[in-house]
Short mmCIF file of C-alpha atoms in Angstrom, two decimals:
data_model
loop_
_atom_site.label_atom_id
_atom_site.label_comp_id
_atom_site.label_asym_id
_atom_site.label_seq_id
_atom_site.Cartn_x
_atom_site.Cartn_y
_atom_site.Cartn_z
CA MET A 279 0.00 0.00 0.00
CA LEU A 280 1.18 3.51 -0.92
CA GLN A 281 -0.33 6.20 1.30
CA ALA A 282 -0.23 10.00 1.54
CA LYS A 283 -1.22 11.49 4.88
CA GLN A 284 -2.05 15.21 5.14
CA LEU A 285 0.54 15.89 2.48
CA GLY A 286 1.59 19.47 1.78
CA PHE A 287 4.20 21.20 -0.36
CA LYS A 288 5.32 24.83 -0.41
CA VAL A 289 7.77 26.84 -2.49
CA GLY A 290 8.56 29.98 -0.51
CA GLN A 291 5.20 31.45 0.44
CA ASN A 292 3.35 29.62 -2.32
CA THR A 293 1.38 26.55 -1.28
CA LEU A 294 1.25 24.11 -4.19
CA LEU A 295 -0.30 21.22 -2.27
CA LYS A 296 -2.26 21.12 0.99
CA ASP A 297 -3.75 18.41 3.21
CA VAL A 298 -3.85 15.59 0.66
CA SER A 299 -4.63 12.16 2.12
CA LEU A 300 -4.92 9.18 -0.24
CA SER A 301 -4.27 5.45 -0.48
CA PHE A 302 -3.20 3.57 -3.59
CA SER A 303 -3.47 -0.21 -3.96
CA GLN A 304 -1.80 -2.58 -6.40
CA GLY A 305 -3.79 -3.88 -9.35
CA LYS A 306 -5.60 -0.58 -10.06
CA VAL A 307 -5.10 2.36 -12.42
CA TYR A 308 -5.53 5.74 -10.73
CA GLY A 309 -6.07 8.83 -12.87
CA LEU A 310 -4.96 12.21 -11.48
CA VAL A 311 -7.08 14.87 -13.20
CA GLY A 312 -7.71 18.59 -12.79
CA HIS A 313 -7.04 21.99 -14.32
CA ASN A 314 -3.51 23.17 -15.14
CA GLY A 315 -1.69 24.04 -11.92
CA SER A 316 -4.06 22.03 -9.75
CA GLY A 317 -1.22 20.06 -8.13
CA LYS A 318 -1.32 16.79 -10.10
CA SER A 319 2.36 16.66 -11.09
CA THR A 320 3.47 17.99 -7.70
CA LEU A 321 1.60 15.18 -5.96
CA LEU A 322 3.11 12.60 -8.31
CA LYS A 323 6.66 13.88 -7.72
CA LEU A 324 6.17 13.66 -3.96
CA LEU A 325 4.84 10.10 -4.24
CA ALA A 326 7.84 9.23 -6.42
CA ASN A 327 10.22 10.73 -3.83
CA GLN A 328 11.50 13.22 -6.39
CA GLN A 329 10.79 16.04 -3.93
CA SER A 330 10.37 16.19 -0.16
CA SER A 331 7.03 17.26 1.28
CA SER A 332 6.71 20.34 3.45
CA ASN A 333 4.03 18.75 5.63
CA GLY A 334 2.60 15.32 6.25
CA GLU A 335 4.15 12.04 5.20
CA ILE A 336 4.11 9.29 2.59
CA LEU A 337 4.12 5.66 3.64
CA LEU A 338 5.12 2.70 1.50
CA HIS A 339 4.13 -0.61 3.06
CA ASP A 340 3.56 1.31 6.35
CA LYS A 341 7.11 2.69 6.34
CA PRO A 342 7.86 6.41 5.72
CA ILE A 343 9.56 6.79 2.36
CA ALA A 344 12.26 8.93 3.97
CA LYS A 345 13.44 5.75 5.70
CA TRP A 346 13.79 3.80 2.46
CA SER A 347 17.18 3.79 0.75
CA SER A 348 17.08 5.10 -2.81
CA LYS A 349 17.83 1.63 -4.21
CA ALA A 350 15.23 -0.14 -2.09
CA PHE A 351 12.64 2.49 -3.01
CA ALA A 352 13.43 2.09 -6.72
CA LYS A 353 12.70 -1.63 -6.39
CA GLN A 354 9.16 -0.70 -5.31
CA ILE A 355 8.23 2.38 -7.33
CA ALA A 356 9.11 3.34 -10.92
CA TYR A 357 8.60 6.93 -12.08
CA LEU A 358 8.35 8.35 -15.59
CA PRO A 359 8.65 12.17 -15.65
CA GLN A 360 6.80 14.45 -18.03
CA HIS A 361 10.06 15.57 -19.69
CA LEU A 362 12.08 12.50 -20.57
CA PRO A 363 15.90 12.39 -20.49
CA ALA A 364 17.84 12.39 -23.74
CA THR A 365 18.40 9.01 -25.37
CA ASP A 366 21.27 9.95 -27.70
CA SER A 367 22.84 6.86 -29.35
CA LEU A 368 20.77 4.46 -27.24
CA VAL A 369 19.03 1.51 -28.85
CA GLY A 370 15.82 0.13 -27.42
CA ARG A 371 17.27 -2.76 -25.48
CA ASP A 372 19.92 -0.55 -23.88
CA LEU A 373 17.22 1.79 -22.61
CA VAL A 374 15.12 -1.06 -21.25
CA SER A 375 18.18 -2.50 -19.51
CA PHE A 376 18.47 0.66 -17.39
CA GLY A 377 15.42 -0.62 -15.52
CA ARG A 378 17.68 -3.18 -13.86
CA TYR A 379 19.91 -0.49 -12.32
CA PRO A 380 18.32 -0.65 -8.82
CA TRP A 381 19.11 -4.35 -8.66
CA HIS A 382 22.78 -4.40 -9.61
CA GLY A 383 24.10 -0.86 -10.07
CA LEU A 384 24.72 1.16 -13.22
CA LEU A 385 28.07 -0.49 -14.01
CA GLY A 386 27.17 -3.99 -12.87
CA ARG A 387 27.05 -6.80 -15.38
CA LEU A 388 23.62 -8.00 -16.43
CA THR A 389 22.89 -11.46 -15.09
CA ARG A 390 20.91 -14.15 -16.86
CA GLN A 391 17.90 -13.19 -14.73
CA ASP A 392 18.34 -9.50 -15.67
CA ASN A 393 18.26 -10.43 -19.34
CA GLU A 394 15.19 -12.60 -18.79
CA PHE A 395 13.39 -9.68 -17.16
CA ILE A 396 14.41 -7.36 -20.00
CA ASP A 397 13.15 -9.85 -22.58
CA GLN A 398 9.91 -10.29 -20.66
CA ALA A 399 9.34 -6.51 -20.42
CA MET A 400 9.89 -6.06 -24.16
CA THR A 401 7.58 -8.97 -24.94
CA LEU A 402 4.83 -7.56 -22.70
CA THR A 403 5.06 -4.17 -24.42
CA HIS A 404 5.53 -5.59 -27.94
CA THR A 405 8.81 -3.72 -28.35
CA GLU A 406 11.09 -6.61 -29.37
CA GLN A 407 11.40 -5.19 -32.89
CA TYR A 408 12.93 -2.00 -31.46
CA ALA A 409 15.72 -3.78 -29.55
CA ASN A 410 18.41 -2.62 -32.00
CA ARG A 411 16.70 0.56 -33.21
CA LEU A 412 17.92 3.95 -32.03
CA VAL A 413 15.28 5.24 -29.65
CA ASP A 414 15.43 8.71 -31.21
CA THR A 415 14.32 7.26 -34.57
CA LEU A 416 11.12 5.75 -33.13
CA SER A 417 7.69 7.36 -33.31
CA GLY A 418 6.18 8.91 -30.19
CA GLY A 419 4.03 5.88 -29.46
CA GLU A 420 6.91 3.47 -30.03
CA ARG A 421 9.19 5.47 -27.72
CA GLN A 422 6.58 5.51 -24.97
CA ARG A 423 6.25 1.74 -25.14
CA VAL A 424 10.04 1.34 -24.86
CA TRP A 425 10.10 3.62 -21.82
CA LEU A 426 7.25 1.61 -20.35
CA ALA A 427 9.25 -1.57 -20.97
CA MET A 428 12.12 -0.01 -19.01
CA LEU A 429 9.79 0.58 -16.06
CA LEU A 430 8.50 -2.99 -16.25
CA ALA A 431 12.05 -4.35 -16.28
CA GLN A 432 12.51 -2.53 -12.98
CA LYS A 433 10.11 -5.09 -11.43
CA THR A 434 8.34 -2.68 -9.10
CA HIS A 435 4.91 -2.73 -7.48
CA TYR A 436 3.90 0.75 -8.65
CA LEU A 437 4.27 2.81 -11.84
CA LEU A 438 3.97 6.60 -11.59
CA LEU A 439 3.49 8.28 -14.97
CA ASP A 440 3.40 12.06 -15.49
CA GLU A 441 1.44 12.99 -18.64
CA PRO A 442 2.78 10.10 -20.76
CA LEU A 443 0.31 10.92 -23.54
CA SER A 444 1.19 14.58 -24.09
CA ALA A 445 3.14 14.03 -27.35
CA LEU A 446 0.96 11.26 -28.78
CA ASP A 447 -1.84 11.30 -31.31
CA ILE A 448 -5.18 9.81 -30.28
CA ARG A 449 -4.48 6.37 -31.74
CA HIS A 450 -1.26 6.01 -29.78
CA GLN A 451 -2.88 7.44 -26.65
CA ILE A 452 -5.46 4.66 -26.76
CA GLU A 453 -2.83 2.00 -27.47
CA VAL A 454 -0.60 3.11 -24.58
CA LEU A 455 -3.46 3.40 -22.07
CA ALA A 456 -4.94 0.05 -23.10
CA LEU A 457 -1.51 -1.51 -22.59
CA ILE A 458 -1.10 0.14 -19.18
CA LYS A 459 -4.51 -1.07 -18.02
CA ARG A 460 -3.84 -4.63 -19.19
CA LEU A 461 -0.44 -4.76 -17.51
CA SER A 462 -1.87 -3.37 -14.28
CA LYS A 463 -4.23 -6.35 -14.07
CA GLU A 464 -1.83 -9.01 -15.34
CA LEU A 465 1.12 -7.96 -13.16
CA ASN A 466 -0.84 -6.60 -10.17
CA LEU A 467 0.70 -3.15 -10.63
CA GLY A 468 -0.58 -0.02 -9.01
CA VAL A 469 -0.48 2.68 -11.69
CA ILE A 470 -0.87 6.39 -10.91
CA ILE A 471 -1.09 8.49 -14.06
CA VAL A 472 -1.52 12.22 -14.66
CA LEU A 473 -4.04 12.77 -17.45
CA HIS A 474 -5.48 15.89 -19.07
CA ASP A 475 -8.19 14.14 -21.06
CA ILE A 476 -11.07 13.33 -18.72
CA ASN A 477 -12.59 10.91 -21.23
CA MET A 478 -9.36 8.92 -21.46
CA ALA A 479 -9.38 8.76 -17.67
CA ALA A 480 -13.01 7.59 -17.69
CA ARG A 481 -12.28 4.87 -20.23
CA PHE A 482 -9.05 3.41 -18.86
CA CYS A 483 -8.83 4.21 -15.14
CA ASP A 484 -10.36 2.32 -12.24
CA HIS A 485 -10.27 5.25 -9.84
CA ILE A 486 -10.23 9.01 -10.34
CA VAL A 487 -8.52 11.55 -8.08
CA ALA A 488 -9.50 15.12 -8.93
CA MET A 489 -7.26 17.97 -7.83
CA HIS A 490 -8.20 21.64 -7.62
CA SER A 491 -5.99 24.53 -6.45
CA GLY A 492 -3.55 22.24 -4.66
CA ARG A 493 -6.18 20.25 -2.81
CA MET A 494 -7.87 16.96 -3.46
CA LEU A 495 -11.39 17.91 -4.54
CA CYS A 496 -12.83 14.40 -4.78
CA GLU A 497 -11.92 10.77 -5.42
CA GLY A 498 -13.83 7.65 -6.30
CA ASN A 499 -14.67 5.19 -9.02
CA VAL A 500 -15.23 6.49 -12.53
CA LYS A 501 -19.03 6.54 -12.41
CA SER A 502 -19.11 8.50 -9.15
CA ILE A 503 -16.74 11.23 -10.38
CA ILE A 504 -17.67 11.63 -14.06
CA THR A 505 -20.91 13.49 -13.35
CA PRO A 506 -22.03 16.97 -14.45
CA ASP A 507 -21.81 18.29 -10.87
CA TRP A 508 -18.27 17.11 -10.19
CA LEU A 509 -17.01 18.06 -13.66
CA LYS A 510 -18.31 21.58 -13.14
CA GLN A 511 -16.35 21.84 -9.89
CA ILE A 512 -13.19 20.29 -11.35
CA TYR A 513 -13.00 22.32 -14.57
CA ASN A 514 -15.42 25.22 -13.98
CA LEU A 515 -17.16 24.16 -17.18
CA ASP A 516 -20.65 22.86 -17.83
CA MET A 517 -20.55 19.34 -19.22
CA ASP A 518 -23.10 16.74 -20.13
CA VAL A 519 -22.38 13.08 -19.49
CA ILE A 520 -23.57 10.25 -21.72
CA ARG A 521 -22.99 6.51 -21.46
CA HIS A 522 -20.81 4.93 -24.14
CA GLN A 523 -21.88 1.53 -25.43
CA GLY A 524 -18.66 0.21 -23.89
CA GLY A 525 -20.10 1.00 -20.46
CA TYR A 526 -17.97 4.00 -19.49
CA PRO A 527 -19.18 7.62 -19.18
CA VAL A 528 -18.27 10.26 -21.75
CA ALA A 529 -18.13 13.97 -20.87
CA ILE A 530 -19.31 16.46 -23.48
CA PRO A 531 -18.54 20.18 -22.91
CA GLY A 532 -21.62 22.39 -23.09
CA LEU A 533 -22.04 24.96 -25.84
CA ALA A 534 -23.18 27.78 -23.59
CA GLY A 535 -22.18 31.13 -25.06
CA GLU A 536 -20.96 29.60 -28.31
CA THR A 537 -22.39 30.16 -31.75
CA VAL A 538 -22.56 27.42 -34.32
#
């Protein structure tokens, strides 16, 4: 279990996050949604131990994350930032192999088991054909799948993903999210993902956490959050909600004040 208790974060006099308490279980996909600047990425960075909180605490398996060594923590939680590091001259398999760093060190030799985990991660993400391709020559969707394979090779219990769809077209967004949801169930992974598209969150997430002005506004299953009342509070925008034939809700922005 990954838990945040009365979490807060300040930069100078600016409060970016205040009194956030949440629990995240394995085997579920959690969507962090909200307007720009609502605190989604800040919360994710704190959960990933990329920044230290100003107030409150984060517990991983009932132990404060400050008491975990960096290597031990990286064996439990994998984090993909919004702005990815450069991959100059790296081929796909080399990038995926970096996921084994917490287990043997950056300069350690890959063991047979390491290579088995790398192969498994690339098979799960259907990235075997990119093993010897330069990552920089891949399309956006292909690159994201290789990065995801790297996280899977890390063999953690949680994946934390900050806006992994921002550079993808809609087809690749759907492919990546469908893959993430499938892997969450098959591997019992807890996935926490920052999303801007509320309908993608409704379609692929099990649980929605809505942020507003640095606070958690609401949380719950998709059907309880994707309602006209909550959407109005989250985005300050009137929306209708219809039911897709696939069973998930779809939010449609109202046309108030617009001319057609």
